[in-house]
Amino acid sequence: MLRASLALALLALCGSAAATTYTQTYSTIQPATYTVSLGFNISGTVAPDPTPCTSFNTATSTCLPQVSVPDKDSVIITYSGPVTEGNTISIMTCFSNSSSMDRAWRKANAIIGKDKQCNVEKPMVKGLPTGEGTYTWTPGPNTPQSSYSIQVLEVVAGSNPTTYAAMGRSTGFFQIIPIDSRPSWLLGVVGGMCAVGPLTLAGFFVWEKMLKKEA
Amino acid sequence: MASSGSTTHVLCTALSALRLSSLLPWLAPPLLGLPTDPPPLTNARPCTMGADDSAHGASVASKTSPGSKAIAEAHEIGLDHDVPQFTVPVDSENKSKVLKIWSFQRPHHLSFHLSWMSFMIAFFATFAAPPMLPVIRDDLDLTKQDIGGAAIASVTGAVFSRILLGAVCDSYGPRYGHGVLQLLCASATFGMAAVSNSVGFIACRMIIGFSLATFVACQFWCSVMFTAKIVGTANAVAAGWGNMGAGLTHLIMPYILSGMEHIHPNFVAWRCAYMIPGSMQVIIGLAVLIFGQDLPDGNYGALRKIGKKDKAKTHMELLAAVKNYRTWLMVLSYGYCFGVELTVDNNIAPYLYDQFNLDLHLAGVLGAVFGLTNLFARALGGLLSDVLNKRFGMRGRIWCLWGVQSLGGVCSILMFYVDHSLGATMAVVVMWSLFVPMACGASYGIAPFITRRGLGVATGLIGAGGNAGSAVTQALFFTGANMTVAEGFLWMGVMILAVTATLGLLHFPMWGGMFTRGNPDITEEEYYSRDYTAAEREKGLHRAIMAWASESRSNRGFKEQLSKLSADLTTKANVANV
């Protein structure tokens, strides 16, 4: 009885997490009707129309605009396309191919809703108006170090599952410089804690030896 | 108390497996603290660590032996080292005759609890990374190969450390085995918080994985603290509860991470979360050293001082284990039950997170299901092995292992076919999580009977085989970019079925195998004596295993024992008539 109850609870938990079935593919919204251009606010300097870099040099990373999270740099996204009443615009980051390679959790998928290369399930912003618009994205502290482009999708109003009417993608990429995830205070704590185990062991042996001498 | 190799202690696992069938309901008498009845088949004491353990060249302290001077002196000054007092019923070796899981009685039950807790914390620390992997892989920019390599590293280190720790326990005691391992590996656990790339991640996971060798110390310690009739229970419960650490870490680490994320960004929070398992390792390591006791009579050092403990000699034991092909068959088989368990522990939470777009907490909770069934499933496997042994002998044990392990393989294959449905996947995971630990428990219903002289080495090799199997499986199916995780489960299941089929080659001359009958004219004494050279047999060294051989006769199964008994009685009657 207990086992059956646990099984039912488990299945209920699974049911609550059941994923929606997506079937719409990118080919249904080709060719792209939205144009997306990027500007960058880097160290306080706005570069509204930097030379787009379409090739990413993994060794030097010199080709791409470097957007620094600690310096609170931002990406200015400008999109332009047809106006459709009721529909909304979602903007999301897309990992570059080099940042997706050998990483199945960032794998591209022809089905829009299952595409993990572009974070379709987790857009940076939703509900923007169709037509023309601008959005400034300041990458948060949890943004991984990778190179990205930007994708825009027009969401059909009231659709369930979510369906898309149009798309656009920026040319070129930019690179995120992440936060320092190893601040000096953490390194100090780690150094101290790493010594605790061996010192405790050494201290125990010394104590045991002293006890034996006394005995 | 004379010396005992790891052979003696792990043999108690098997002996208790023999006993369990005569103690139905098997758990009640020892757990309720009731005295256990002597075994019906023989009056021999099977699990002696004293005079009978001459396989290790040990000697019992007597009035004329060198160690007795210290004992006599101790008596003179009023210290009665020779007669310790216990609050539980003990046998002639001062091993507890009961297992009270709610008791922290010293030294037996306190050692039991320290032992399984240490093993559990080792598992907790080793598998702390997988439930946080979605965050770690973004911070360290890991690839699938890096993650697979780290998973391999986490189980590979223990292959060698498990073999080594048998010798450490023999020479220095299980207390030092646990304590040293936990306190040193804690440095790597804390060090994980400072890694900046895949190399550091892999190195730390490898060193933390060394702590999985506490399995050997855990089994060793239970074997020296509990008498033969219940040592299998104690070992199975301790091993199962220890393995549960993998499930607990999947359950708890996401919540620790969440708590840290309230204060720090994700990429700092996971590093801070690693302080928890590291601290647990320091605490348990120190607790084991301070509160634990190696043997019922005292610690190794004190006992050596008064001549009650000698060092074990292990080269002949090693040979006895290594030259027996059954050891290697079981190494292979255990690699595909315990090895599978380790592999799934490394992959299940990230798989659920990526495949079904779950959040970290839910993926951790669901992934924890696989490890948490160790609470009862491993002991259940041992029990099933004992039940089948009672009726069908060793053939029943082998068929039991083949059956549950094959079902584990089927579940692994099914994981591929249900990868579209979370509910179906979890239904398969629940069944899978029963069969895999059951196979582990059933494995140790067979392992102790392979060789008596090389018992400790054999069981240590088999344990290490589990880790080796996991390393191979991880490398073959879960590291390359060309195979999805679901496909990996499919091919792992095929491999489980193929390897499990090799159990058909396992044959004991006196008991038979899956497809072969045993020869009733070959005695257990003959089989176990083969591990001794002719010269050693002439000296009578092989007599150390006679009691054990007699006890192991229950592996002939009920029908055969009955027919042999009938034949013996008939012979005696004929002789009497003549």
PDB file of C-alpha atoms in Angstrom, chain B residues 273-525:
ATOM      1  CA  ALA B 273      27.428  24.623  -1.759  1.00  0.00           C
ATOM      2  CA  TYR B 274      30.451  22.344  -1.919  1.00  0.00           C
ATOM      3  CA  MET B 275      31.446  23.456   1.567  1.00  0.00           C
ATOM      4  CA  ILE B 276      28.639  21.316   2.951  1.00  0.00           C
ATOM      5  CA  PRO B 277      29.805  17.867   1.774  1.00  0.00           C
ATOM      6  CA  GLY B 278      33.403  18.810   2.611  1.00  0.00           C
ATOM      7  CA  SER B 279      32.440  19.730   6.161  1.00  0.00           C
ATOM      8  CA  MET B 280      30.461  16.532   6.511  1.00  0.00           C
ATOM      9  CA  GLN B 281      33.540  14.537   5.538  1.00  0.00           C
ATOM     10  CA  VAL B 282      35.682  16.294   8.151  1.00  0.00           C
ATOM     11  CA  ILE B 283      33.089  15.763  10.866  1.00  0.00           C
ATOM     12  CA  ILE B 284      32.511  12.086  10.146  1.00  0.00           C
ATOM     13  CA  GLY B 285      36.244  11.422   9.702  1.00  0.00           C
ATOM     14  CA  LEU B 286      36.971  12.884  13.114  1.00  0.00           C
ATOM     15  CA  ALA B 287      33.963  11.160  14.687  1.00  0.00           C
ATOM     16  CA  VAL B 288      35.126   7.787  13.409  1.00  0.00           C
ATOM     17  CA  LEU B 289      38.635   8.308  14.763  1.00  0.00           C
ATOM     18  CA  ILE B 290      37.491   9.509  18.174  1.00  0.00           C
ATOM     19  CA  PHE B 291      34.403   7.411  18.846  1.00  0.00           C
ATOM     20  CA  GLY B 292      35.064   4.333  16.755  1.00  0.00           C
ATOM     21  CA  GLN B 293      36.777   1.179  17.861  1.00  0.00           C
ATOM     22  CA  ASP B 294      38.430  -1.254  15.479  1.00  0.00           C
ATOM     23  CA  LEU B 295      37.464  -4.488  17.170  1.00  0.00           C
ATOM     24  CA  PRO B 296      35.124  -5.445  20.002  1.00  0.00           C
ATOM     25  CA  ASP B 297      38.143  -5.902  22.260  1.00  0.00           C
ATOM     26  CA  GLY B 298      39.797  -2.622  21.406  1.00  0.00           C
ATOM     27  CA  ASN B 299      41.825  -0.796  18.789  1.00  0.00           C
ATOM     28  CA  TYR B 300      44.528  -2.428  16.728  1.00  0.00           C
ATOM     29  CA  GLY B 301      47.352  -0.572  18.430  1.00  0.00           C
ATOM     30  CA  ALA B 302      46.292  -1.500  21.938  1.00  0.00           C
ATOM     31  CA  LEU B 303      45.675  -5.104  21.023  1.00  0.00           C
ATOM     32  CA  ARG B 304      49.057  -5.447  19.327  1.00  0.00           C
ATOM     33  CA  LYS B 305      50.682  -4.050  22.409  1.00  0.00           C
ATOM     34  CA  ILE B 306      49.311  -6.830  24.557  1.00  0.00           C
ATOM     35  CA  GLY B 307      49.949  -9.445  21.914  1.00  0.00           C
ATOM     36  CA  LYS B 308      46.361 -10.091  20.901  1.00  0.00           C
ATOM     37  CA  LYS B 309      46.755  -9.069  17.301  1.00  0.00           C
ATOM     38  CA  ASP B 310      49.254  -9.987  14.623  1.00  0.00           C
ATOM     39  CA  LYS B 311      49.675  -8.563  11.168  1.00  0.00           C
ATOM     40  CA  ALA B 312      48.116 -10.465   8.305  1.00  0.00           C
ATOM     41  CA  LYS B 313      50.124 -12.057   5.486  1.00  0.00           C
ATOM     42  CA  THR B 314      48.433 -11.454   2.195  1.00  0.00           C
ATOM     43  CA  HIS B 315      50.464 -12.793  -0.743  1.00  0.00           C
ATOM     44  CA  MET B 316      48.968 -16.302  -0.636  1.00  0.00           C
ATOM     45  CA  GLU B 317      45.502 -14.876  -0.164  1.00  0.00           C
ATOM     46  CA  LEU B 318      46.053 -12.735  -3.247  1.00  0.00           C
ATOM     47  CA  LEU B 319      47.066 -15.758  -5.283  1.00  0.00           C
ATOM     48  CA  ALA B 320      44.088 -17.783  -4.111  1.00  0.00           C
ATOM     49  CA  ALA B 321      41.726 -15.061  -5.277  1.00  0.00           C
ATOM     50  CA  VAL B 322      43.432 -14.099  -8.507  1.00  0.00           C
ATOM     51  CA  LYS B 323      43.911 -17.604  -9.896  1.00  0.00           C
ATOM     52  CA  ASN B 324      40.250 -18.511  -9.440  1.00  0.00           C
ATOM     53  CA  TYR B 325      38.324 -17.732 -12.627  1.00  0.00           C
ATOM     54  CA  ARG B 326      35.132 -17.268 -10.639  1.00  0.00           C
ATOM     55  CA  THR B 327      36.607 -14.155  -9.075  1.00  0.00           C
ATOM     56  CA  TRP B 328      36.957 -12.567 -12.492  1.00  0.00           C
ATOM     57  CA  LEU B 329      33.490 -13.636 -13.603  1.00  0.00           C
ATOM     58  CA  MET B 330      32.063 -11.906 -10.573  1.00  0.00           C
ATOM     59  CA  VAL B 331      34.285  -8.849 -11.164  1.00  0.00           C
ATOM     60  CA  LEU B 332      32.741  -8.596 -14.623  1.00  0.00           C
ATOM     61  CA  SER B 333      29.232  -9.171 -13.331  1.00  0.00           C
ATOM     62  CA  TYR B 334      29.505  -6.673 -10.470  1.00  0.00           C
ATOM     63  CA  GLY B 335      30.775  -4.124 -12.953  1.00  0.00           C
ATOM     64  CA  TYR B 336      27.331  -4.289 -14.520  1.00  0.00           C
ATOM     65  CA  CYS B 337      25.228  -4.000 -11.429  1.00  0.00           C
ATOM     66  CA  PHE B 338      27.104  -1.698  -9.069  1.00  0.00           C
ATOM     67  CA  GLY B 339      28.882  -0.158 -12.042  1.00  0.00           C
ATOM     68  CA  VAL B 340      25.521   0.628 -13.612  1.00  0.00           C
ATOM     69  CA  GLU B 341      24.360   2.131 -10.331  1.00  0.00           C
ATOM     70  CA  LEU B 342      27.344   4.498 -10.287  1.00  0.00           C
ATOM     71  CA  THR B 343      26.846   5.404 -13.951  1.00  0.00           C
ATOM     72  CA  VAL B 344      23.196   6.198 -13.475  1.00  0.00           C
ATOM     73  CA  ASP B 345      23.999   8.234 -10.341  1.00  0.00           C
ATOM     74  CA  ASN B 346      26.294  10.352 -12.538  1.00  0.00           C
ATOM     75  CA  ASN B 347      23.792  10.856 -15.355  1.00  0.00           C
ATOM     76  CA  ILE B 348      20.190  10.647 -14.210  1.00  0.00           C
ATOM     77  CA  ALA B 349      19.645  14.185 -12.884  1.00  0.00           C
ATOM     78  CA  PRO B 350      21.253  16.025 -15.846  1.00  0.00           C
ATOM     79  CA  TYR B 351      19.359  13.660 -18.191  1.00  0.00           C
ATOM     80  CA  LEU B 352      16.000  14.476 -16.627  1.00  0.00           C
ATOM     81  CA  TYR B 353      16.865  18.195 -16.598  1.00  0.00           C
ATOM     82  CA  ASP B 354      17.811  18.306 -20.272  1.00  0.00           C
ATOM     83  CA  GLN B 355      15.358  15.772 -21.701  1.00  0.00           C
ATOM     84  CA  PHE B 356      12.210  17.042 -20.031  1.00  0.00           C
ATOM     85  CA  ASN B 357      13.128  20.699 -19.389  1.00  0.00           C
ATOM     86  CA  LEU B 358      12.702  20.291 -15.639  1.00  0.00           C
ATOM     87  CA  ASP B 359      14.005  22.747 -13.128  1.00  0.00           C
ATOM     88  CA  LEU B 360      17.001  21.794 -11.045  1.00  0.00           C
ATOM     89  CA  HIS B 361      15.017  20.901  -7.920  1.00  0.00           C
ATOM     90  CA  LEU B 362      12.558  18.638  -9.669  1.00  0.00           C
ATOM     91  CA  ALA B 363      15.308  16.905 -11.638  1.00  0.00           C
ATOM     92  CA  GLY B 364      17.148  16.327  -8.363  1.00  0.00           C
ATOM     93  CA  VAL B 365      14.082  14.970  -6.555  1.00  0.00           C
ATOM     94  CA  LEU B 366      13.238  12.588  -9.364  1.00  0.00           C
ATOM     95  CA  GLY B 367      16.869  11.577  -9.836  1.00  0.00           C
ATOM     96  CA  ALA B 368      17.129  10.852  -6.116  1.00  0.00           C
ATOM     97  CA  VAL B 369      14.602   8.032  -6.502  1.00  0.00           C
ATOM     98  CA  PHE B 370      17.263   5.868  -8.074  1.00  0.00           C
ATOM     99  CA  GLY B 371      19.629   6.083  -5.136  1.00  0.00           C
ATOM    100  CA  LEU B 372      17.139   6.159  -2.283  1.00  0.00           C
ATOM    101  CA  THR B 373      15.769   2.656  -2.881  1.00  0.00           C
ATOM    102  CA  ASN B 374      19.106   1.408  -1.534  1.00  0.00           C
ATOM    103  CA  LEU B 375      17.417   1.857   1.820  1.00  0.00           C
ATOM    104  CA  PHE B 376      15.923  -1.602   1.428  1.00  0.00           C
ATOM    105  CA  ALA B 377      16.637  -2.903  -2.080  1.00  0.00           C
ATOM    106  CA  ARG B 378      20.194  -4.113  -1.546  1.00  0.00           C
ATOM    107  CA  ALA B 379      19.239  -6.083   1.540  1.00  0.00           C
ATOM    108  CA  LEU B 380      16.274  -7.444  -0.416  1.00  0.00           C
ATOM    109  CA  GLY B 381      18.648  -8.841  -3.037  1.00  0.00           C
ATOM    110  CA  GLY B 382      20.651 -10.622  -0.378  1.00  0.00           C
ATOM    111  CA  LEU B 383      17.475 -11.975   1.181  1.00  0.00           C
ATOM    112  CA  LEU B 384      16.192 -13.297  -2.141  1.00  0.00           C
ATOM    113  CA  SER B 385      19.538 -14.988  -2.737  1.00  0.00           C
ATOM    114  CA  ASP B 386      19.281 -16.666   0.668  1.00  0.00           C
ATOM    115  CA  VAL B 387      15.719 -17.781   0.094  1.00  0.00           C
ATOM    116  CA  LEU B 388      16.562 -19.379  -3.250  1.00  0.00           C
ATOM    117  CA  ASN B 389      19.697 -20.919  -1.779  1.00  0.00           C
ATOM    118  CA  LYS B 390      17.651 -22.683   0.842  1.00  0.00           C
ATOM    119  CA  ARG B 391      15.686 -24.510  -1.845  1.00  0.00           C
ATOM    120  CA  PHE B 392      18.054 -24.731  -4.782  1.00  0.00           C
ATOM    121  CA  GLY B 393      21.485 -24.150  -3.292  1.00  0.00           C
ATOM    122  CA  MET B 394      24.169 -22.174  -5.096  1.00  0.00           C
ATOM    123  CA  ARG B 395      22.365 -22.732  -8.404  1.00  0.00           C
ATOM    124  CA  GLY B 396      19.484 -20.752  -6.967  1.00  0.00           C
ATOM    125  CA  ARG B 397      21.838 -17.928  -5.971  1.00  0.00           C
ATOM    126  CA  ILE B 398      23.319 -17.728  -9.468  1.00  0.00           C
ATOM    127  CA  TRP B 399      19.914 -17.815 -11.149  1.00  0.00           C
ATOM    128  CA  CYS B 400      18.733 -15.112  -8.746  1.00  0.00           C
ATOM    129  CA  LEU B 401      21.637 -12.864  -9.668  1.00  0.00           C
ATOM    130  CA  TRP B 402      21.145 -13.554 -13.356  1.00  0.00           C
ATOM    131  CA  GLY B 403      17.438 -12.814 -13.078  1.00  0.00           C
ATOM    132  CA  VAL B 404      17.538  -9.511 -11.224  1.00  0.00           C
ATOM    133  CA  GLN B 405      20.564  -8.236 -13.123  1.00  0.00           C
ATOM    134  CA  SER B 406      18.968  -9.090 -16.462  1.00  0.00           C
ATOM    135  CA  LEU B 407      15.825  -7.273 -15.417  1.00  0.00           C
ATOM    136  CA  GLY B 408      18.035  -4.289 -14.663  1.00  0.00           C
ATOM    137  CA  GLY B 409      19.352  -4.528 -18.219  1.00  0.00           C
ATOM    138  CA  VAL B 410      15.822  -4.634 -19.603  1.00  0.00           C
ATOM    139  CA  CYS B 411      14.951  -1.495 -17.658  1.00  0.00           C
ATOM    140  CA  SER B 412      17.998   0.252 -19.078  1.00  0.00           C
ATOM    141  CA  ILE B 413      16.856  -0.619 -22.599  1.00  0.00           C
ATOM    142  CA  LEU B 414      13.332   0.593 -21.838  1.00  0.00           C
ATOM    143  CA  MET B 415      14.717   3.997 -20.847  1.00  0.00           C
ATOM    144  CA  PHE B 416      15.432   4.594 -24.534  1.00  0.00           C
ATOM    145  CA  TYR B 417      11.906   3.763 -25.619  1.00  0.00           C
ATOM    146  CA  VAL B 418      10.207   5.962 -23.037  1.00  0.00           C
ATOM    147  CA  ASP B 419      12.394   9.045 -23.509  1.00  0.00           C
ATOM    148  CA  HIS B 420       9.407  11.012 -24.777  1.00  0.00           C
ATOM    149  CA  SER B 421       7.382  10.622 -21.571  1.00  0.00           C
ATOM    150  CA  LEU B 422       8.459  11.716 -18.109  1.00  0.00           C
ATOM    151  CA  GLY B 423       5.836   9.578 -16.393  1.00  0.00           C
ATOM    152  CA  ALA B 424       6.868   6.438 -18.251  1.00  0.00           C
ATOM    153  CA  THR B 425      10.534   7.237 -17.656  1.00  0.00           C
ATOM    154  CA  MET B 426       9.993   7.519 -13.931  1.00  0.00           C
ATOM    155  CA  ALA B 427       8.011   4.291 -13.845  1.00  0.00           C
ATOM    156  CA  VAL B 428      10.989   2.569 -15.455  1.00  0.00           C
ATOM    157  CA  VAL B 429      13.420   4.339 -13.104  1.00  0.00           C
ATOM    158  CA  VAL B 430      11.500   3.077 -10.074  1.00  0.00           C
ATOM    159  CA  MET B 431      11.702  -0.525 -11.281  1.00  0.00           C
ATOM    160  CA  TRP B 432      15.301  -0.057 -12.342  1.00  0.00           C
ATOM    161  CA  SER B 433      16.193   1.324  -8.938  1.00  0.00           C
ATOM    162  CA  LEU B 434      14.966  -1.908  -7.357  1.00  0.00           C
ATOM    163  CA  PHE B 435      16.691  -4.389  -9.636  1.00  0.00           C
ATOM    164  CA  VAL B 436      20.139  -2.801  -9.687  1.00  0.00           C
ATOM    165  CA  PRO B 437      20.712  -2.712  -5.899  1.00  0.00           C
ATOM    166  CA  MET B 438      19.099  -6.142  -5.612  1.00  0.00           C
ATOM    167  CA  ALA B 439      21.685  -7.454  -8.046  1.00  0.00           C
ATOM    168  CA  CYS B 440      24.424  -5.873  -5.896  1.00  0.00           C
ATOM    169  CA  GLY B 441      23.042  -7.609  -2.826  1.00  0.00           C
ATOM    170  CA  ALA B 442      22.692 -10.911  -4.673  1.00  0.00           C
ATOM    171  CA  SER B 443      26.289 -10.635  -5.899  1.00  0.00           C
ATOM    172  CA  TYR B 444      27.548 -10.667  -2.349  1.00  0.00           C
ATOM    173  CA  GLY B 445      25.493 -13.757  -1.718  1.00  0.00           C
ATOM    174  CA  ILE B 446      27.822 -15.574  -4.134  1.00  0.00           C
ATOM    175  CA  ALA B 447      31.131 -13.730  -3.795  1.00  0.00           C
ATOM    176  CA  PRO B 448      32.077 -15.000  -0.334  1.00  0.00           C
ATOM    177  CA  PHE B 449      31.934 -18.634  -1.494  1.00  0.00           C
ATOM    178  CA  ILE B 450      34.434 -18.325  -4.324  1.00  0.00           C
ATOM    179  CA  THR B 451      37.475 -18.828  -2.174  1.00  0.00           C
ATOM    180  CA  ARG B 452      37.967 -19.032   1.555  1.00  0.00           C
ATOM    181  CA  ARG B 453      41.649 -18.324   1.736  1.00  0.00           C
ATOM    182  CA  GLY B 454      41.520 -15.361  -0.626  1.00  0.00           C
ATOM    183  CA  LEU B 455      38.127 -14.153   0.509  1.00  0.00           C
ATOM    184  CA  GLY B 456      39.078 -10.618   1.372  1.00  0.00           C
ATOM    185  CA  VAL B 457      41.061 -10.101  -1.806  1.00  0.00           C
ATOM    186  CA  ALA B 458      38.317 -11.649  -3.938  1.00  0.00           C
ATOM    187  CA  THR B 459      35.582  -9.541  -2.467  1.00  0.00           C
ATOM    188  CA  GLY B 460      37.794  -6.458  -2.667  1.00  0.00           C
ATOM    189  CA  LEU B 461      38.514  -7.140  -6.345  1.00  0.00           C
ATOM    190  CA  ILE B 462      34.826  -7.673  -7.010  1.00  0.00           C
ATOM    191  CA  GLY B 463      34.006  -4.378  -5.293  1.00  0.00           C
ATOM    192  CA  ALA B 464      36.643  -2.621  -7.360  1.00  0.00           C
ATOM    193  CA  GLY B 465      35.153  -4.263 -10.440  1.00  0.00           C
ATOM    194  CA  GLY B 466      32.006  -2.268  -9.843  1.00  0.00           C
ATOM    195  CA  ASN B 467      33.903   0.972 -10.208  1.00  0.00           C
ATOM    196  CA  ALA B 468      35.816  -0.313 -13.211  1.00  0.00           C
ATOM    197  CA  GLY B 469      32.563  -1.310 -14.891  1.00  0.00           C
ATOM    198  CA  SER B 470      31.191   2.158 -14.333  1.00  0.00           C
ATOM    199  CA  ALA B 471      34.297   3.769 -15.808  1.00  0.00           C
ATOM    200  CA  VAL B 472      34.066   1.592 -18.930  1.00  0.00           C
ATOM    201  CA  THR B 473      30.330   2.151 -19.353  1.00  0.00           C
ATOM    202  CA  GLN B 474      30.645   5.871 -18.864  1.00  0.00           C
ATOM    203  CA  ALA B 475      33.451   6.051 -21.422  1.00  0.00           C
ATOM    204  CA  LEU B 476      31.653   3.932 -24.010  1.00  0.00           C
ATOM    205  CA  PHE B 477      28.149   5.313 -23.839  1.00  0.00           C
ATOM    206  CA  PHE B 478      27.990   8.644 -22.019  1.00  0.00           C
ATOM    207  CA  THR B 479      31.039  10.609 -23.035  1.00  0.00           C
ATOM    208  CA  GLY B 480      31.016  10.812 -26.815  1.00  0.00           C
ATOM    209  CA  ALA B 481      29.152  13.534 -28.635  1.00  0.00           C
ATOM    210  CA  ASN B 482      27.628  11.134 -31.141  1.00  0.00           C
ATOM    211  CA  MET B 483      25.380   9.300 -28.732  1.00  0.00           C
ATOM    212  CA  THR B 484      22.526  10.822 -26.779  1.00  0.00           C
ATOM    213  CA  VAL B 485      22.045   9.838 -23.148  1.00  0.00           C
ATOM    214  CA  ALA B 486      18.930   7.863 -24.045  1.00  0.00           C
ATOM    215  CA  GLU B 487      20.897   5.925 -26.639  1.00  0.00           C
ATOM    216  CA  GLY B 488      23.550   5.385 -24.013  1.00  0.00           C
ATOM    217  CA  PHE B 489      20.966   3.770 -21.730  1.00  0.00           C
ATOM    218  CA  LEU B 490      19.898   1.507 -24.598  1.00  0.00           C
ATOM    219  CA  TRP B 491      23.379   0.208 -25.333  1.00  0.00           C
ATOM    220  CA  MET B 492      24.244  -0.022 -21.660  1.00  0.00           C
ATOM    221  CA  GLY B 493      21.234  -2.286 -21.259  1.00  0.00           C
ATOM    222  CA  VAL B 494      22.384  -4.478 -24.117  1.00  0.00           C
ATOM    223  CA  MET B 495      25.817  -4.701 -22.519  1.00  0.00           C
ATOM    224  CA  ILE B 496      24.279  -5.589 -19.139  1.00  0.00           C
ATOM    225  CA  LEU B 497      22.389  -8.474 -20.718  1.00  0.00           C
ATOM    226  CA  ALA B 498      25.483  -9.684 -22.571  1.00  0.00           C
ATOM    227  CA  VAL B 499      27.743  -9.554 -19.518  1.00  0.00           C
ATOM    228  CA  THR B 500      25.120 -11.113 -17.267  1.00  0.00           C
ATOM    229  CA  ALA B 501      24.892 -14.046 -19.651  1.00  0.00           C
ATOM    230  CA  THR B 502      28.489 -14.918 -18.697  1.00  0.00           C
ATOM    231  CA  LEU B 503      27.137 -16.041 -15.322  1.00  0.00           C
ATOM    232  CA  GLY B 504      26.269 -19.216 -17.192  1.00  0.00           C
ATOM    233  CA  LEU B 505      29.981 -20.027 -17.053  1.00  0.00           C
ATOM    234  CA  LEU B 506      30.047 -19.884 -13.263  1.00  0.00           C
ATOM    235  CA  HIS B 507      30.336 -23.409 -11.954  1.00  0.00           C
ATOM    236  CA  PHE B 508      31.226 -24.816  -8.570  1.00  0.00           C
ATOM    237  CA  PRO B 509      32.305 -28.446  -8.762  1.00  0.00           C
ATOM    238  CA  MET B 510      30.280 -29.471  -5.714  1.00  0.00           C
ATOM    239  CA  TRP B 511      27.286 -27.174  -6.261  1.00  0.00           C
ATOM    240  CA  GLY B 512      27.013 -26.785 -10.008  1.00  0.00           C
ATOM    241  CA  GLY B 513      26.073 -23.727 -11.993  1.00  0.00           C
ATOM    242  CA  MET B 514      23.152 -22.347 -13.930  1.00  0.00           C
ATOM    243  CA  PHE B 515      23.135 -25.154 -16.462  1.00  0.00           C
ATOM    244  CA  THR B 516      25.278 -27.752 -14.739  1.00  0.00           C
ATOM    245  CA  ARG B 517      24.730 -29.936 -11.751  1.00  0.00           C
ATOM    246  CA  GLY B 518      27.229 -30.275  -8.972  1.00  0.00           C
ATOM    247  CA  ASN B 519      29.106 -33.456  -8.240  1.00  0.00           C
ATOM    248  CA  PRO B 520      27.908 -34.560  -4.804  1.00  0.00           C
ATOM    249  CA  ASP B 521      31.024 -36.651  -4.329  1.00  0.00           C
ATOM    250  CA  ILE B 522      33.246 -33.567  -4.306  1.00  0.00           C
ATOM    251  CA  THR B 523      33.262 -32.076  -0.856  1.00  0.00           C
ATOM    252  CA  GLU B 524      33.467 -28.455   0.101  1.00  0.00           C
ATOM    253  CA  GLU B 525      36.581 -29.273   2.084  1.00  0.00           C
TER     254      GLU B 525
END
